[in-house]
Short mmCIF file of C-alpha atoms in Angstrom, two decimals:
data_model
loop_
_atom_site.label_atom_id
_atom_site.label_comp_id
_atom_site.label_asym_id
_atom_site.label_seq_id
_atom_site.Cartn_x
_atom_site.Cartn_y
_atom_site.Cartn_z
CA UNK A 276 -14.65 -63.34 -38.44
CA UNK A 277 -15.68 -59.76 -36.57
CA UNK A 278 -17.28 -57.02 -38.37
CA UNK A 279 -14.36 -54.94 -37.20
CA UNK A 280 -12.43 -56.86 -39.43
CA UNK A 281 -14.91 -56.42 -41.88
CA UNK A 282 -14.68 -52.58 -41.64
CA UNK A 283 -10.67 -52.36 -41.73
CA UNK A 284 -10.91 -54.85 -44.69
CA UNK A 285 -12.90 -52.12 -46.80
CA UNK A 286 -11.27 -49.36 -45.46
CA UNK A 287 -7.90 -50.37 -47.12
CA UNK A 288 -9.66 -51.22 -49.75
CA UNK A 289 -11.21 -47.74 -50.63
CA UNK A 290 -8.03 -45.71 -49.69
CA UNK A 291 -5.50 -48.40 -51.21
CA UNK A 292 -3.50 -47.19 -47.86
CA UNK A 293 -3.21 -49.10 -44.16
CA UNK A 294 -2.11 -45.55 -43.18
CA UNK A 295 -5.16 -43.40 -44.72
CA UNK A 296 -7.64 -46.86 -43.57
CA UNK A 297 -6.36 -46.44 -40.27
CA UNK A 298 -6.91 -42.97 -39.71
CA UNK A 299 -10.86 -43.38 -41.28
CA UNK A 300 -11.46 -46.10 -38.11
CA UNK A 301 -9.31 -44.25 -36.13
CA UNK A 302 -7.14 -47.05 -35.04
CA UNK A 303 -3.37 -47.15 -34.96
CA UNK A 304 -2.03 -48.32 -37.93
CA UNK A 305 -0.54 -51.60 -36.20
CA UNK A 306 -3.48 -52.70 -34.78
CA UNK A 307 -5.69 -52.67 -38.05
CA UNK A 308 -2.38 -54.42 -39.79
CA UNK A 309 -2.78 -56.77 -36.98
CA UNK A 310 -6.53 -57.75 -37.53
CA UNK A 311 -6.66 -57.82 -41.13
CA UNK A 312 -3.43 -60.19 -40.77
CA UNK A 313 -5.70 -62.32 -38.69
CA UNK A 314 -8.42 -62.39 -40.96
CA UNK A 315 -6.44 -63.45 -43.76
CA UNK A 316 -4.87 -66.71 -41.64
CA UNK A 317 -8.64 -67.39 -40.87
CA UNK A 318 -9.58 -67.33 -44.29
CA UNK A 319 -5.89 -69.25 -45.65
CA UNK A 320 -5.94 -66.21 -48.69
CA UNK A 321 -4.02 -62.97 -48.58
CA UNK A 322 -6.58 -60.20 -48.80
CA UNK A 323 -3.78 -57.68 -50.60
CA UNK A 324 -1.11 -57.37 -52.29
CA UNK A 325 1.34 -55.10 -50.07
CA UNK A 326 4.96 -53.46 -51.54
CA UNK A 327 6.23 -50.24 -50.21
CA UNK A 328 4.56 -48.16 -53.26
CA UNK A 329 0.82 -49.69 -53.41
CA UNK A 330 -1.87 -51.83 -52.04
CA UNK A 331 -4.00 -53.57 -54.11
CA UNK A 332 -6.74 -56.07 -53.57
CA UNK A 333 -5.83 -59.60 -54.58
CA UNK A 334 -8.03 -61.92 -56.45
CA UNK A 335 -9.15 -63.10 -52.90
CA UNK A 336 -9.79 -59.68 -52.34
CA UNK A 337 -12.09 -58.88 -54.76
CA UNK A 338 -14.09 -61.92 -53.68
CA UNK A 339 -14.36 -60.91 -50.32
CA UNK A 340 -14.69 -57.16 -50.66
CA UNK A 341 -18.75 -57.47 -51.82
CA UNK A 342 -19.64 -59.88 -49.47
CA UNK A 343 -18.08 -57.87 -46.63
CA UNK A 344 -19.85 -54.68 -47.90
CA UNK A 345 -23.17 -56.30 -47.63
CA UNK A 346 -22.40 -57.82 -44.36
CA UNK A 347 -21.54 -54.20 -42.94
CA UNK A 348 -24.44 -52.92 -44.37
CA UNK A 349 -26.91 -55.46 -42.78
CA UNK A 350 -25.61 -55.35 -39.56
CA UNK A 351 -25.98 -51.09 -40.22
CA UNK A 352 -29.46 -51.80 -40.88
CA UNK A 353 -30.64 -53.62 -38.21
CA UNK A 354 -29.41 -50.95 -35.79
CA UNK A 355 -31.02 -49.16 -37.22
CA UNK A 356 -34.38 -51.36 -36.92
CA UNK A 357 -33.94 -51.55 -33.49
CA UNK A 358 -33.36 -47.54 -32.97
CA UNK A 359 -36.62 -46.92 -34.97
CA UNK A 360 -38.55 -49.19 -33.14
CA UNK A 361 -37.58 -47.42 -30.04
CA UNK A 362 -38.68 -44.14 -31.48
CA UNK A 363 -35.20 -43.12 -32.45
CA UNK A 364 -33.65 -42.93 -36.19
CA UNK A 365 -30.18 -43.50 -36.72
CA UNK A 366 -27.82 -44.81 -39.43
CA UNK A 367 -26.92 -43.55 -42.87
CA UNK A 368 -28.61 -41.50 -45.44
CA UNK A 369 -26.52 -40.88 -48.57
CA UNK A 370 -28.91 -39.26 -51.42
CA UNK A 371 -28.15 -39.25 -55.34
CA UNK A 372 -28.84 -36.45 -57.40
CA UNK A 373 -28.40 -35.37 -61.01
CA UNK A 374 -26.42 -31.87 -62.10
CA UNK A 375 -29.68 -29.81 -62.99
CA UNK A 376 -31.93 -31.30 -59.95
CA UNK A 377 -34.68 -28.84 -59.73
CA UNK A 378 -38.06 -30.00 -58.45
CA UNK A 379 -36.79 -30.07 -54.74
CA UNK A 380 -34.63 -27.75 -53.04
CA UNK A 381 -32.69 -30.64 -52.30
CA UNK A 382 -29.89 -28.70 -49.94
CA UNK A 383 -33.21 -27.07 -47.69
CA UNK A 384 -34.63 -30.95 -47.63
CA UNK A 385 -31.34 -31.74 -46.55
CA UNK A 386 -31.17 -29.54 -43.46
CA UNK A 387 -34.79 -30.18 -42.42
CA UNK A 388 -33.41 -33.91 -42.37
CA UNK A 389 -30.66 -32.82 -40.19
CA UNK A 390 -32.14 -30.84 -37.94
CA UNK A 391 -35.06 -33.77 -37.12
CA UNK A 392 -32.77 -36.44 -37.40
CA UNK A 393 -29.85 -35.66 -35.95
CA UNK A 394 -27.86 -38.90 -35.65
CA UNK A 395 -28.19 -40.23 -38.92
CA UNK A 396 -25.23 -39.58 -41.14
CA UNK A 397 -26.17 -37.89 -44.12
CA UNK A 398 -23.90 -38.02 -47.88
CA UNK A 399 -24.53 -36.62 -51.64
CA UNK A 400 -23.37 -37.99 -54.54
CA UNK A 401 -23.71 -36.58 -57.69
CA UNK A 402 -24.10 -38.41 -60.92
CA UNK A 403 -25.93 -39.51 -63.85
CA UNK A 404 -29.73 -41.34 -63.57
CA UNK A 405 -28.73 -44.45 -65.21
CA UNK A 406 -25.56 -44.64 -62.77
CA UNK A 407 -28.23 -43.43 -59.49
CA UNK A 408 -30.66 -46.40 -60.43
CA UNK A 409 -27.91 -48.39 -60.36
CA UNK A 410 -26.54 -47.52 -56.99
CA UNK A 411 -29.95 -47.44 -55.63
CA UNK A 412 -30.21 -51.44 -56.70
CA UNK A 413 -26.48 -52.31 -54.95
CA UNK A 414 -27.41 -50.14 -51.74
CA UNK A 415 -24.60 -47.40 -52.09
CA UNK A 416 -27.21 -44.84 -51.59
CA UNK A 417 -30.50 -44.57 -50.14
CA UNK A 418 -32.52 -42.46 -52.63
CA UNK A 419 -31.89 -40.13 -55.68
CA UNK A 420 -33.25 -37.77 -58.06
CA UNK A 421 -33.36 -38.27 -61.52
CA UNK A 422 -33.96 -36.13 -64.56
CA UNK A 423 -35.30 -38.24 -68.35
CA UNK A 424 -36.40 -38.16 -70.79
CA UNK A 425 -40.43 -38.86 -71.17
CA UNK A 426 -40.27 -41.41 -72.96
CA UNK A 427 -38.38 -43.64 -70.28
CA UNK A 428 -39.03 -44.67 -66.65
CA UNK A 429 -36.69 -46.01 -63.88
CA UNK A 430 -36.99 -49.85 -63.99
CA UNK A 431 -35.89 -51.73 -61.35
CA UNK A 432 -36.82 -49.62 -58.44
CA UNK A 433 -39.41 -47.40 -56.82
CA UNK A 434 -40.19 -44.36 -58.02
CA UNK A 435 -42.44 -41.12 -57.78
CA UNK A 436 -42.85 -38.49 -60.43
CA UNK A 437 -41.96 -35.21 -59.03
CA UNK A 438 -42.97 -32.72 -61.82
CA UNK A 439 -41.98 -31.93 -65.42
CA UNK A 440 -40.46 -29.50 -67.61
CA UNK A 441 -39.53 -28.26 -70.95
CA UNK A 442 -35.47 -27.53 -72.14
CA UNK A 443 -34.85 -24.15 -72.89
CA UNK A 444 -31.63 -22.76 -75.22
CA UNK A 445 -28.86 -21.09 -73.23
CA UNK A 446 -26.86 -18.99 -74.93
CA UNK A 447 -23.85 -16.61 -74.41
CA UNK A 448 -24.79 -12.47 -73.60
CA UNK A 449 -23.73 -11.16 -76.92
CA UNK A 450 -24.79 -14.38 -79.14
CA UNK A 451 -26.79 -13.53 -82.05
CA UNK A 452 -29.68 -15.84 -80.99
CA UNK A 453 -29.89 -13.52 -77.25
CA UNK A 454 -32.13 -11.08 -78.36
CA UNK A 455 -34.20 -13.81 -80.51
CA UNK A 456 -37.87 -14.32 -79.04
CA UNK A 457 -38.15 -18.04 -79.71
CA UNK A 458 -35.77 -20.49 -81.82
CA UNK A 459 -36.47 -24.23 -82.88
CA UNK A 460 -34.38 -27.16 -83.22
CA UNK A 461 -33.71 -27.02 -87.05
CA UNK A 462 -31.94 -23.13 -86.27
CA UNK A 463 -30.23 -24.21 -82.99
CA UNK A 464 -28.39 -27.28 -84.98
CA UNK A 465 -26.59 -25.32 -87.12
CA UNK A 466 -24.95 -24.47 -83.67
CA UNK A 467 -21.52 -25.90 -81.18
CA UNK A 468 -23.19 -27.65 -78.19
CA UNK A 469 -22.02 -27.89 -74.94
CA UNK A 470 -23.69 -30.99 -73.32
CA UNK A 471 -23.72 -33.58 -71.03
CA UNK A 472 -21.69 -37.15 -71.93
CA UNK A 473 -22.74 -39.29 -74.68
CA UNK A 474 -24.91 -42.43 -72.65
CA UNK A 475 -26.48 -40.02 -69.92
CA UNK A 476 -29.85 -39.69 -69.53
CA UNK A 477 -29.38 -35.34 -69.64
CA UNK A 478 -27.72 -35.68 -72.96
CA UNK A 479 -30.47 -38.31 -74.48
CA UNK A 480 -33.35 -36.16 -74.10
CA UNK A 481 -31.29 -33.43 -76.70
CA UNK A 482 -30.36 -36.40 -79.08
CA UNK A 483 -33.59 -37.98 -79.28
CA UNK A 484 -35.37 -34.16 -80.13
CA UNK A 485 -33.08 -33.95 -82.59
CA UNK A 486 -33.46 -36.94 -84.35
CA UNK A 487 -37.12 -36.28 -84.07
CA UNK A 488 -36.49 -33.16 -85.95
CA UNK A 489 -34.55 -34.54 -88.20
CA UNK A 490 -31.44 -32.92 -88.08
CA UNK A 491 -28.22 -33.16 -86.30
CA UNK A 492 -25.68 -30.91 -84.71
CA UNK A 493 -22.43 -31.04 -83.16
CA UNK A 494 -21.58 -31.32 -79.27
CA UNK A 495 -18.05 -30.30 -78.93
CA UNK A 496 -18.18 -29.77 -75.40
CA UNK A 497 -19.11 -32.84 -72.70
CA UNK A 498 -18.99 -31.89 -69.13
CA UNK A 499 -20.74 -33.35 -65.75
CA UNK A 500 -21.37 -30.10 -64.19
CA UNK A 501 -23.99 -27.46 -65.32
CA UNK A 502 -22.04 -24.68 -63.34
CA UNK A 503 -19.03 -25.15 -65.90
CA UNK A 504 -20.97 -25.63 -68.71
CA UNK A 505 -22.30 -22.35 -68.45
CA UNK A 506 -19.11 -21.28 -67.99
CA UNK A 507 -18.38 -22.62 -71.27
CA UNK A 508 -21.60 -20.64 -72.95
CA UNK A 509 -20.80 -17.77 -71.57
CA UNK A 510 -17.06 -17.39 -72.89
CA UNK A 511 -19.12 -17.90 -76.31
CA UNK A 512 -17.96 -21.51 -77.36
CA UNK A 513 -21.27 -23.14 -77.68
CA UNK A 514 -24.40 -22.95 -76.49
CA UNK A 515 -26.81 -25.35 -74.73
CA UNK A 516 -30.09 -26.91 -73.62
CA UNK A 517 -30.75 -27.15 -70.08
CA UNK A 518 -34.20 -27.28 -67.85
CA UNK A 519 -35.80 -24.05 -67.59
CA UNK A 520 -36.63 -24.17 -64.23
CA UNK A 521 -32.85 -25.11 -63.52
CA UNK A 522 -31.63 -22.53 -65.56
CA UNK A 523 -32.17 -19.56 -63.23
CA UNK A 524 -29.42 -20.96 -60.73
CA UNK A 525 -26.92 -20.41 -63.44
CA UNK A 526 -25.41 -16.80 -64.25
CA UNK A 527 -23.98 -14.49 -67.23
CA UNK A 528 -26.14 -16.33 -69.57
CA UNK A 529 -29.45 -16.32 -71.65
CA UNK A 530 -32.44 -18.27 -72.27
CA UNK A 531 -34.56 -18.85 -75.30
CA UNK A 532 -37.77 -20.45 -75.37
CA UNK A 533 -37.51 -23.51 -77.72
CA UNK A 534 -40.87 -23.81 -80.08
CA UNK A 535 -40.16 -27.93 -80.63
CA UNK A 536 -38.34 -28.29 -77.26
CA UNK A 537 -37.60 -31.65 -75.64
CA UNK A 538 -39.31 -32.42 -72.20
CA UNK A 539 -38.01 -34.12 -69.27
CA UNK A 540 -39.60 -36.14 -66.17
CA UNK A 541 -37.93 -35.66 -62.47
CA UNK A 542 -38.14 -38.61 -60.49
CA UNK A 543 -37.27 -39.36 -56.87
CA UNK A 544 -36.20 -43.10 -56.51
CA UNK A 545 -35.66 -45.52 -53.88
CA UNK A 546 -35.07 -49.24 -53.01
CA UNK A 547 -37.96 -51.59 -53.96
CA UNK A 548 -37.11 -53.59 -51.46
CA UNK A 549 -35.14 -52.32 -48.43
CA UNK A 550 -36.69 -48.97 -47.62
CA UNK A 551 -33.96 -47.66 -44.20
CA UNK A 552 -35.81 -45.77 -41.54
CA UNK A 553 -33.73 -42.62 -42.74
CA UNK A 554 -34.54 -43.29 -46.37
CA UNK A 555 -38.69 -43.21 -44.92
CA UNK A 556 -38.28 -40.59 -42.79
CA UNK A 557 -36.68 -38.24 -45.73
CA UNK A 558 -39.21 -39.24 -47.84
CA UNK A 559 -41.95 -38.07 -45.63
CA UNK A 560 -39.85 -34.78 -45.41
CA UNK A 561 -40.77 -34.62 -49.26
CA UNK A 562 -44.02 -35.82 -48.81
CA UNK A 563 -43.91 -39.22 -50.36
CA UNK A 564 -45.14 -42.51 -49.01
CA UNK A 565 -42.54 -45.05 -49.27
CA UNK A 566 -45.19 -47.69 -50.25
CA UNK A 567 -45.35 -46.11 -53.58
CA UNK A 568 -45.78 -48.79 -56.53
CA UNK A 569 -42.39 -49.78 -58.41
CA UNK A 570 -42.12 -48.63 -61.81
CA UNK A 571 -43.66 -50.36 -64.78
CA UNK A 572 -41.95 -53.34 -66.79
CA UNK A 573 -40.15 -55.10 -63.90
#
């Protein structure tokens, strides 16, 4: 069993296409056909289920598919080893963030990154913090940034506080609340709320103030990305809470300082266990030492 094999294996699997898997490795299409053909003989299982519409993993599939992953991935890493302990850092940094990431200019961090490590290969991925941790723990991504509420912490992996800050209303130009000084919880629930999806970290921190406050409110709008949210406030059909020091990256919209405001924590995570030599290095970009103590309650 090679590692090329390996490769070609996921490849089909991610694209669900010998054609599109063959172009990623840049290989004839024939030739990866061939291999994975091989492998499957090796093994005695079909690896996929082939008709002239779709590909699809087979039961046998799905079995192999994790262990090849993390086979890939460890023979990734120990290249890497040996390039960093020749003075050289190579290999793959792919970095989570939330949405409404503000503590780090994490595009500028980025490019730094780039232009001192040039031979690593650098990816984003954008999600929610409970769905970061969790890609953090299976090795999809090297390190994220996370945004919750104060009350929780990361569990499972390591973690550094990067600063904190208070939600602030967000409201449409010509909304009746625009030219308001200062507005509480109790006055902004009688209100439509564009927010993030039920389960996410972003949209717990509104729910639990709430519910603190006693009072509830309707979120008729859930979207993943801030940008068309505030798209959504500013055509007038709701109105939101959102970082304040995220807020100024948005336009056509106003703020409102909240008296009983809900807080959030920005974290930057990483591996407890398997810190790359990219994943260090961009954490000393940011100025954190990757020896940092896991979070509580592990």
């Amino acid at each position: 069993m090679e590692l090329q094999q390996m490769r070609y294996v996921v490849a089909v699997a991610e694209t669900n296409s010998f054609t599109r898997a063959a172009q990623r490795c840049l290989v004839v299409q024939s030739a990866l056909s061939h291999q994975i053909a091989r492998l499957e003989r090796e093994l005695g299982a079909r690896l996929f289920e082939r008709t002239s519409r779709r590909v699809r993993l087979t039961a046998a599939g799905e079995a192999f598919l994790p262990a090849a992953r993390q086979c890939l991935e460890a023979a990734e890493r120990a290249g890497s080893e040996v390039a960093a302990a020749v003075g050289e850092i190579r290999g793959r940094l792919t970095v989570g963030v939330i949405p409404t990431v503000a503590a780090v200019d994490v595009p500028a961090a980025l490019q730094t990154f780039r232009g001192r490590y040039p031979h690593v290969r650098i990816g984003l991925r954008v999600g929610a913090s409970g769905q970061l941790v969790e890609q953090i723990k299976d090795g999809a991504i090297e390190v994220a940034f996370l945004g919750l509420p104060v009350t929780d912490r990361p569990d499972g992996v390591a973690t550094c506080e990067l600063g904190r800050d208070d939600l602030i209303a967000v409201v449409a130009p010509g909304h009746p609340l625009a030219v308001e000084s200062e507005v509480d919880l109790k006055r902004l629930s009688s209100e439509v709320f564009v927010d993030f999806p039920s389960g996410s970290a972003g949209r717990a921190q509104t729910d639990q103030a709430f519910a603190a406050a006693g009072v509830t409110r309707e979120v008729a709008f859930e979207v993943t990305a801030a940008d068309f949210m505030a798209r959504l406030i500013h055509q007038g059909l709701g109105v939101a809470l959102l970082p304040s020091k995220f807020v100024p990256n948005l336009t056509d919209v106003v703020t409102v300082p909240v008296r009983d405001a809900p807080a959030r924590i920005e974290h930057l995570v990483w591996n407890r266990f398997t810190v790359t030599p990219a994943a260090k290095a961009f954490l000393e970009i940011l100025g954190v030492v990757s020896e940092t103590r896991p979070s509580a309650g592990l």
